[in-house]
Each structure stands twice: as structure tokens, then as C-alpha cells.
Amino acid sequence: MVNVGIVGGTGYTGIELLRLIAAHPHLHIAEITSRGEAGRRVDEIFPGLRGVTDLVFQEPDPVRLSRCDVVLFATPNGIAMQSTRELLDAGCKVIDLGADFRLRDASRWQQWYGMEHACPDLLAEAVYGLAELNRAAIAEAKLVANPGCYPTAVALGLLPLLESQQFDLGHIVADCKSGVSGAGRALKLQTLFCEANESFKAYGASGHRHLPEIEQVLGDALGGCVDISFVPHLVPMTRGMQATLHVPVDGSLEQFHALYAQRYADEPFVDLMDSGEHPETRWVAGSNRSLVALHQSASRRDRLVILAVIDNLTKGASGQAIQNLNLMFGFKEETGLVSAECSA
Amino acid sequence: MVNVGIVGGTGYTGIELLRLIAAHPHLHIAEITSRGEAGRRVDEIFPGLRGVTDLVFQEPDPVRLSRCDVVLFATPNGIAMQSTRELLDAGCKVIDLGADFRLRDASRWQQWYGMEHACPDLLAEAVYGLAELNRAAIAEAKLVANPGCYPTAVALGLLPLLESQQFDLGHIVADCKSGVSGAGRALKLQTLFCEANESFKAYGASGHRHLPEIEQVLGDALGGCVDISFVPHLVPMTRGMQATLHVPVDGSLEQFHALYAQRYADEPFVDLMDSGEHPETRWVAGSNRSLVALHQSASRRDRLVILAVIDNLTKGASGQAIQNLNLMFGFKEETGLVSAECSA
Amino acid sequence: MVNVGIVGGTGYTGIELLRLIAAHPHLHIAEITSRGEAGRRVDEIFPGLRGVTDLVFQEPDPVRLSRCDVVLFATPNGIAMQSTRELLDAGCKVIDLGADFRLRDASRWQQWYGMEHACPDLLAEAVYGLAELNRAAIAEAKLVANPGCYPTAVALGLLPLLESQQFDLGHIVADCKSGVSGAGRALKLQTLFCEANESFKAYGASGHRHLPEIEQVLGDALGGCVDISFVPHLVPMTRGMQATLHVPVDGSLEQFHALYAQRYADEPFVDLMDSGEHPETRWVAGSNRSLVALHQSASRRDRLVILAVIDNLTKGASGQAIQNLNLMFGFKEETGLVSAECSA
Amino acid sequence: MVNVGIVGGTGYTGIELLRLIAAHPHLHIAEITSRGEAGRRVDEIFPGLRGVTDLVFQEPDPVRLSRCDVVLFATPNGIAMQSTRELLDAGCKVIDLGADFRLRDASRWQQWYGMEHACPDLLAEAVYGLAELNRAAIAEAKLVANPGCYPTAVALGLLPLLESQQFDLGHIVADCKSGVSGAGRALKLQTLFCEANESFKAYGASGHRHLPEIEQVLGDALGGCVDISFVPHLVPMTRGMQATLHVPVDGSLEQFHALYAQRYADEPFVDLMDSGEHPETRWVAGSNRSLVALHQSASRRDRLVILAVIDNLTKGASGQAIQNLNLMFGFKEETGLVSAECSA
């Protein structure tokens, strides 16, 4: 059994980690911390876990955490970087579900996140945890930067096109939509039920932190710069995310479909639908899978529309973290993640 | 492996059966039928099952069905009774998720369901599949009448009180609420999104088919007649059910809590919360568990309020059917049903 | 024009007052206060009012408020009582949408609201603002206690039965359900979208502050004590409220229907549906109307089920306040309140 | 009073017409037809209109309809064109809320709508009812083609940019999102509550009927061809629509804002927000207003993001029809449409 420590277990990614680890045959939660809820039972805060766990939230304690085999940070940005070096030095592996290690360029990070980075030298060491792009490196990594939800959906929609390097891609538009859980469990007026229910809106349309991350991961796949716009939106539902990718690129739909089918043939968590299909976010609720489908207008061959859906809390956060953990510890990548997760 | 046949697999209880059976170690779906969708892949209708199943819907064929070890009917009322005898004669076990075998009294059945019963003689043979009441009989049964969702929630809320036979119970009010999936997947105006969303209503307030079933199961538990009113309501959510039970009964809250705690100590799927807690339906989404909690006003000891929540599609239908199947085939009752089902 | 002051305009009842007053021909908002938002435009906080208002939130100022003809308190409990006497002395009329003046018995108030009452002597002077019960007194009142949402729905469902004094009523069960806006616009974990969405729960099942108010108003109608239980529930929708009233009473449905039809024939805001109908909360969204319907089982004449729905923010709060204001200033009771408010 | 006939009053645009006309001082509904509901009271089908109307649905009768001053078709595509000529010949004005007269090119219409056009010669006579573009022509028109919801939102977002003809616009992406009422009130599996709730999806991504209409109206504004992609999506909410418009165009945000501010200064139903604001669909629920806001990344001046929100049933259908009717009959354009429509 791998001993897992979870720092910051009271948010939506924290409870999703608990749900997934409970179904994992090789993981044991040795430590779960919360400053705000220390001393309270986990299933008192999350009664959906009654009967599943006897864990009690602890005050974060570096010594106890450092005894774990791996520590998962499900914390706000800026927390993980405070103690990652210490944990790595103690022989722990670290997966940060926050943004602290996602950008290799410390100055860009500081510009977008508005604070100084506590350990910029670790940025080069951190592996960006998109298994579909960096599988081998993740398996060797001590420190994994778990991707953001939007970058995950956007990258899975574009990887085959970028990696093939056969196409002249114009300016890509990534018009993305997320369920409300993406905004977290902190108390904010705009995530009150009566403020978010029965309404739709864009946010961050002039600039969102996930843009530099999207540019970096797409650039890695292409081996060059990708020109992309990104606008996120809030959908009145709890879970789910869609990236609608508008790509100016010449070619036949059959050609693109074949490219995607070949690229994703062996990917356990990317499910290419028939071209012309419309994936729905509910079809991956609670699942680590992504559904991808391609569209092209019958009358014009110069543009491709790519639809990619994920569960923002699973493939977009905690499920992807477990996928990375599986790779880091030599388990089969799907371990604990493949089950019938569909809902009515 | 037990070979399972599913008749009528395209409704919400049908897909819930598929989801649960996919996670069950000893069940194999040998046959799944649908008149309307025969020839189409199951995961074409329910893309949430992509990667989970290769099944194809078949026209119902009595011969092929009779080769199964057990046949589950997830059909409208009045269908299962047409072929149950034939299947039993062929050595199949049968679980009807519909209402055909729930009432022992054929004339009451005919009065409430508005059609003649095709095999009233089988009513005496059918076992009412509430494991918490009829566990031993279910284990021996060839034919199980899977309970309705409302009767399940109401019965789990009242069993300890009724079985103890120590209390003089006055007229009980069962004020019940269900998510929209309880109304099924047939095309009806009142279950359109724009008709059910952002609204709440009672239905069947002058009389609902689940009333005679509630009276029968409660009467069985008490060993006598129970005087009860029942009003169901529709809640704008997909899954979930709550029974709020208003019971005129004298005693202390501690006394009642102790009674419930003792009665439910070994029930794998009934989870008694501390008195004064308020269960939420989301805490059992996709789970076969029921949460039960007791309330009493500090100022009066003559009334008890019991809150019981279930997932109407799981414990209220398909999960309970698998629980019954486990008993009928000698598996541990929880097999395939206990996993972390919580959602954010 | 009547000059209206609104204290505490940033909650859901505050914005509903603004919406209704904007459509009222004889009201002018002279003052709107908010400690938290002083200096900001109202339509900056509530962009749905863009083009409707140029108001700016002010710090509460007793002198400016006292120049209004009437002050409406849309504040948390315990605020209105701090300045009501001063306003009354200055010749202002006062309508409190909070609970400060709803209970005539100061000790009961203190017991349920957990604070000392600042002006218990005003309790006798305050008129309980249920026009359907106290129309004449409201017209003469200087100080109106606007009823709570649950007491309004419960009272409208029971008034004819109680006032007739012909019936021996047993213990009444008031099983009530509210949309989430009833919980207010303050930041609370349980009203976050992801906590309230897709779930249903009871709350306050062991005792809720609206119980003594319900007992008082029903007692006033009956001229005696009413024995009643009350359990409120939270429904995943923004607006709407239903009271399902289970009443042990002998009589024919026709008799009860005739009683209700006669009693409510001239009530502008109570709409009696045919017996056997099921009102839906969406039918009164944004409207000051209440829909009431009676049900009785065909097989038993000893129990009546009464369904009463309102919009918790309109008839349950701000609409009723305007109805009271109309009476207090001699306007036709429906002024500004009757329009086509239905939604799709 | 203008005598109005409504053909097909049982869908969501039909009831929205009824709601709006009830608040209009100069309109009288002389006739409302429905084949399916003939003989039933309107408020029996739409109880939200109880107390507002005594109308009874009639079988469509050409003679009675032709006595109206204006006939509004709230019918499926292909119905209005069957009787429009007859009505015009009788001196009636006609507003079609369907698509029959929206495309001037009959062959394109036939290609997208899959049926022969019954009166292609009327297409030249019909005026496209976007008042913000064709105000004068609408005032003179006998036959108005009321715009589709998506074309309305897209056009209001782009008009100033197109009309100025100063900019070299590259390929525009119109990524649009609609509430479920846009799919109508017909019984369809995909609009059942449990199919649409808690999910998000694109539809028509390979080609949607509103594309040729969008191309036509934008081309009219530009006086040339506009290169645009259009992908619609379904949002789990009843009402509301957003167009997110991604436009490759050089210039400063201030320059574009000034252009929009000047263009829309006198438009009663277009409300330009400050640049950088994010409109929410709930802010125009039930309102005929559109909210428009501009965004530009601080780091690049070659792209503009335009957000335009409307209520799909009001400005996107029935409200716009009343706006057109007001123009056609010489009423002030806002008559009956400007009121406080915001919701909590």
C-alpha cells in the first residue's frame, strides 16, 4: 500500500480525491489535513463518505506529512510551494493540484498569480502531469504539477493536431464552459445558489490564469508557439466542462478523424466519438474519461470544430492526480479509475 | 457467474441496473431487450456506458430469456406478469422492478392499476423484496416483487417503530418528495425540462398507487393495520427521495433513537444519523444506502418526525434489485453495491 | 407620491422591493440604505435594474429616513427594533419585513430569537400584516409586522377552515418547502450552488422560528389554540414555496370547497383552484398571488390535504409588504402588484 | 386597440406573447388558435395566466383571423407560409415568429429547411424584423420576419463593428449558448428534465439553420460578405442566451467602446455595459433588453471579444415581435415592454 497524505482536504477536489482513493486497491490515506476543520471527522464534513472513511482532519504537520510516500496538495495557489522542497528532501513524492508548479517561467507565474514564487528553482524539476503528453516523464517524476481543468480539456482536444506538425494552424479560439464546482468551495457571492442558478455568463474574458498554461502545454505539443484565445464561462450545473475549439485548418474531416483515432487508440482516458457526434458533460460525470468529437461544415473544408468534454473535478483535477500517482508508483494507469460512473 | 436477463433496458431503472451490474463481480448480462431500440448498441443510447459494455438491445425472446439464471423486469406495470410464469417454469428466477407482484390482494391491484392481473395466483408466491423486512424469504424466493421507491423510503423510516409493537401510533403522515427520474424516461409534457425546472408541486395528493403498497408493507411490519396518509411531490432534481414522516407517538427521543440504533445496527444499507441531523439526498446519490434521522421538539414529547432519504433509482429501484439478487443467489448482500458513491 | 425609505436594500427581499416599487404608480424611493454598499449605485449591485433606477445606496441616517412617509426594513432580525420608535415618533409609518414585531409575546420572541427585545411595548401596537386576516387594522396601522413566508403560506391554506369554527380539527401537519432565496443572500456554505443544487433536505425539523408565529396567526383566526407541527425543507430552486397541510377533519370535499370559495371570493391575492388540482410554484413566480387547492381521498372523509403555494419573495415577503403599504396609504390593494408575472 | 390574432399559442413563444400582450395598453387578443387544445381555456394550459385572461383556444379559422389587424404566427416552420398571402390580401399585417420569411433566397431556405417554400415571391416583400437594423422598413411593412434568437444575439453584438465599415474583420467565431426553452415545448427525449439537467453540450456543430440567417443579417449590416462560424450549445436553464463573439480586428478597446456607445446611444433595447464587464443572462430574464460588453486582452490589440446576452424568449422571440408590432402600428417602440423584469 502507498501511504498518501492530502493537504487541504475540505474543498471539492479534496473530497473527490477521497472518493477516488476509497475505490483504489493500493492507496491508503495516512494523513489528511485542514487548518479550519482539524479535529473533526471527514465524514462529518462530507456525509456522503459515511461508512467509507474513519479519517479525522489534522492540523498540517510537516513531520507526519513527510512520512507519507506521496503528498497531494488540494490547496489554494501559493500553499504547496511553501513546503514542497522539504517534502521532496524527505523522500516524499509530491503532486500539486494547484497551480504552483504549472508554469516553467517563474516571471510569467508571478505576473499571473500576483505573488512571488517561493521556490522558482523547482519549476524546472516539476513535470506537467498530462499523461497523454508526458507519460514517461511523469513515471520518473518526484514532483508533478497537476494540470488545470481548462488546459486539460483544451489540450486533449488539440494534441493530435499539434503533435502531427503537418498543419498550418491559424488562430485557435478555445471557448470553454465549466460547472460551478470549478470555482471552489470558498464562500463567494457569485457561487451562491441564487446567483449562479438559471444563468450563464463568461468570466475572465479579458485574461484568465489558465491562458499561459494553455499556451505552454500546447506549445510543448507543437514544438512551437500556438496562437490561441481563451474565454471561460460558468454553467449552472455542479460538475462538467466543455472546450469548444474553433480551428482554422485545411483538410478533410476523414483525414482529421483518422489522425485522432490513431493518436488516441491506446489512450485509456480519451474516447474519440464518431465525427458529427455531440458529447454531453453528464456522460463523463465522476469519470476520468474525456470525450472528443470532430465537426466540419459540409460546405467548407478550412475550419474544424473540436468538442472535448471532461468532468472538471475528475479528469480536470483529482482523477488526473490519481492517474499521475498510478504512473509515479508503477501501477497500471487505470487502477482505481475505471468503473461505471455514468449517471441517469 | 450468474447470467442475468434484463427486460426493458432503456428507462432510468434499466440504465441504473447496467451501471451497477458493470461493477458487480459475479454478474454477467446475457440478454438485454428493448422493443423500441432492438439492434442498437446499449452505449449508443447511453453513452455514459461507452467502454463499459458491448451489449446490443434485442427483441424480447422468451426462449433466450428463459436460459438466463435470473430475469429482471425494468418495464412499465403490466408487462412482467405476461411472461413470469413461463420463466419460472423454465427454472429462471424473476425480479420485477415494476408493480405487478407487489400487492398480495389481486382486487386491490386491479383497482389501483386499472387492468386485470394476468396471474393472480402468483401473487401469493411472490416475496416483497424489502430485505430489511423479508431477508430470509427473499433468499428462498423464485419471484421477488421489488418495492416501489416511496414504500421503500417510508418503510425504512418506520420499521423499528412498527416492529417493536410497543407504541400506540396515531395517524401517520408520510409527506414524500422525489427527483424527476422517478417519473421515468417516457415522453411526457410534465417532465420536460422547462416544465419541471425551478418549480415544486405535489401530485397524486388525492390518491397514489404507492399507498396500498405502503399500507401493506407497514401492516406486515406491525402485524396489524397502520393508519397513514401519503402525499408525493416532485423536486426539480434528477435523483433523490425523501420521506418526512410525522408520527404521533409518546416517548423520549433517546428511547426512540436507541430503538432505531439497535434495530439497524446490522443493516448494511440503513445508516442511522444522530438525532437532530438533517440528511440530504445528495449524500446517497448513486448509493444503495438510506439515511435515517429522528427529530422531536424540545417542548413536546407526543410527536416524532422521522427523515428518511434514499436515491430513488438505487435503493428505491435498481440497487435494491441487486441487493435482492445477491440474497437470492447466496452472495454477500453488499456485493457490488458498496463503493464510494458520493458526489461533490 | 409616497416617499419610501428602504433599510437594508442588498438582500433578496430588498431587490424584490425595488422591482415591485419600480412598477408602482404612486411610490417614490427617497432613500435606500446599506452599510456594506454605501456609495455604490443600486444597479451596479443588481444589474437587472439597469435602466430602471438611478439610486445610490446610502449609509443609514435616522434624520433622512425620518423624512420618508414610510420606512421598509428589509434587514436581519433585530435591526428594525433599534430605530422603529424614533421613526414612529417622527411621524413615519414602518413596515418590518423581518421578525422583530411578529410575536405579541416578548418572552416567546426572546426565546426563539435569542436576544432581548429593544422595545417590547411596541409589540402590542404592531399589526400583523396578513391582509387576508387583518385588513382593517392594517389600514389604520402605523407599524406593520410583515409576516414570515412560511406563516403566510400556512395561514392562507387554513384560514377558511379556522375562521368557520365549525370543525373539530385534530393535530395539523404543515410540511413546507422553500426555494433557496428564502435563506437569504448572506455567505453561507449551505447556500453555495454546489451544496444546494441537485439535493433536497429538511432543516429545523426539531424546531423553527416560524412555529410560534404560525401558532399565533392560526390562533388568531380560530379564536383559540391550534395544534400544529411544522417542518420546513429546502428545494433546489431559487424562488417558490409550498405548504402541504394535512388536516384531520370530517366533512365532504364539496363542503370544504364551498367554504373556501366563499371565503376567498373577494380576496385579490388568493386564487382557489378546483379541488383535485395541484398548484405548481412556477405559476406564481414573481406574483403576489397564492394558489390554494383541496384534496381528499375518495375512500376516506376524515382527512383533508390542502396545498398552498406562493412566491416566498413576493407574497411571502416584499409583495405582501407593498400590499400592506397600499392598505396603509389608502391605495387600491392591488396597486402595482397585478400584472402578468408568469414565466415559461 | 389593435386586434391581435395568435396562431399556435401553446408553445413557449406563444405563452410569452400572452404574458407581454397582457401588459400592453393598446393590444387586444381577438383570436388565439391551437389545433391540439381547441376549446380549452388558455389559463387551463398555462395556469400562470389565471386571472389575466379569459381566452379560449380556437381551431384556426382563416375568416376570423383575417378580421384581425395583425396576426402573429408562433408556429413551427412551414406553417405561416401556408396562409400569409391570404391574410395580407385581406388587409391583415403578419409577423412570423418562425423562419418562413427570414431568408430572402428561396433556394437557400429550401436547402436548410428541407421543404418547398409555399410563397417564394413574398420573400422579397418580407422585412427582417431586427429594429436595430431595419427600423424604418419595419414601420412600413405588412409582413415581418421576426428574427431567430441566435441571429438576434449575434447581430446585436456585431452591428456597430459591421456598419462602421472601417475595419478589416477576419473570420469571426460566434460561440453561442441557449437555455432549454429554445428547443420548444414539443415532446423530445433530449429536452426531458433528466436528459438536459446537470449537463452541457453543443448541438448542430456541423451546421445549424441559423447560420444562413446570421450570414444574411450580418451581410446586410456590412454591405458585403461576412466570414463567420457558428456553434450553438444547450445550457441547463430555462431561459437565456449568450453569444460570445471572437473577432480578429485591430484597434484599441477605447476606440471600439466609443463606436458601440455612439451607435447604441439611442437604442432602447441595447444596453452597452462598461468594457471588461461580464453580462449574465439572468439580468435580462423576461426583459426585451440586450446587454453587450467588449473585452480585449491587455497584451494584444488584434482581437476583440464581444459578449451579448438576451432572453431567448423575449428579445429573441416574442418581445422582439411586440417591438416590431409597435413600430408597425406607430406606437412608441418600448410600449408594453419596459418594466422592471429582473428576478432575484
XYZ file of C-alpha atoms in Angstrom, chain A residues 157-158 161 173 177 242-258 260 271-280 283 291-309, chain B residues 50, chain D residues 112 171 173 175 200-208 211 229-233:
73
model
C -8.933 18.404 -27.881
C -5.837 19.589 -29.757
C -3.442 18.141 -34.458
C -10.408 30.007 -30.360
C -17.536 26.204 -20.198
C -16.545 21.500 -22.282
C -13.952 23.045 -24.556
C -15.309 24.102 -27.931
C -12.254 24.564 -30.126
C -12.570 26.533 -33.344
C -9.533 25.783 -35.505
C -8.716 27.256 -38.904
C -7.066 24.316 -40.638
C -7.383 22.798 -44.108
C -8.144 19.161 -44.606
C -10.919 16.632 -44.828
C -12.881 15.525 -41.804
C -11.951 11.920 -42.589
C -8.290 12.822 -42.541
C -8.562 14.531 -39.170
C -10.654 11.747 -37.731
C -8.088 9.175 -38.797
C -7.219 11.458 -33.902
C -12.578 8.362 -26.001
C -12.921 9.595 -29.566
C -16.549 9.660 -30.678
C -17.689 9.457 -34.273
C -17.273 12.718 -36.108
C -20.510 14.658 -36.023
C -21.427 13.413 -32.541
C -22.008 15.878 -29.693
C -20.584 14.735 -26.354
C -22.524 15.740 -23.225
C -21.681 11.235 -19.877
C -14.935 12.523 -24.833
C -13.685 14.152 -28.019
C -15.591 14.688 -31.273
C -14.739 16.480 -34.513
C -17.037 18.575 -36.690
C -16.687 20.215 -40.053
C -19.242 22.074 -42.103
C -20.184 20.205 -45.263
C -19.649 23.368 -47.274
C -16.194 24.398 -46.128
C -13.031 22.467 -45.510
C -10.966 25.256 -43.977
C -12.204 25.029 -40.430
C -12.504 22.314 -37.825
C -14.602 22.389 -34.666
C -13.407 20.114 -31.873
C -15.568 19.340 -28.859
C -13.838 17.979 -25.749
C -15.660 17.246 -22.500
C -19.048 3.690 -23.528
C -31.785 24.394 -44.872
C -13.023 35.135 -39.609
C -16.356 32.846 -34.343
C -19.906 30.549 -29.958
C -23.858 20.898 -21.178
C -23.463 20.105 -24.837
C -23.038 21.579 -28.273
C -25.547 20.741 -30.995
C -25.647 21.449 -34.689
C -21.884 21.949 -34.632
C -21.568 20.773 -38.246
C -24.267 23.144 -39.449
C -27.350 24.847 -37.968
C -26.150 30.123 -39.938
C -18.526 30.189 -37.851
C -21.438 29.431 -35.560
C -21.738 26.705 -32.926
C -24.793 26.626 -30.628
C -24.871 24.943 -27.202
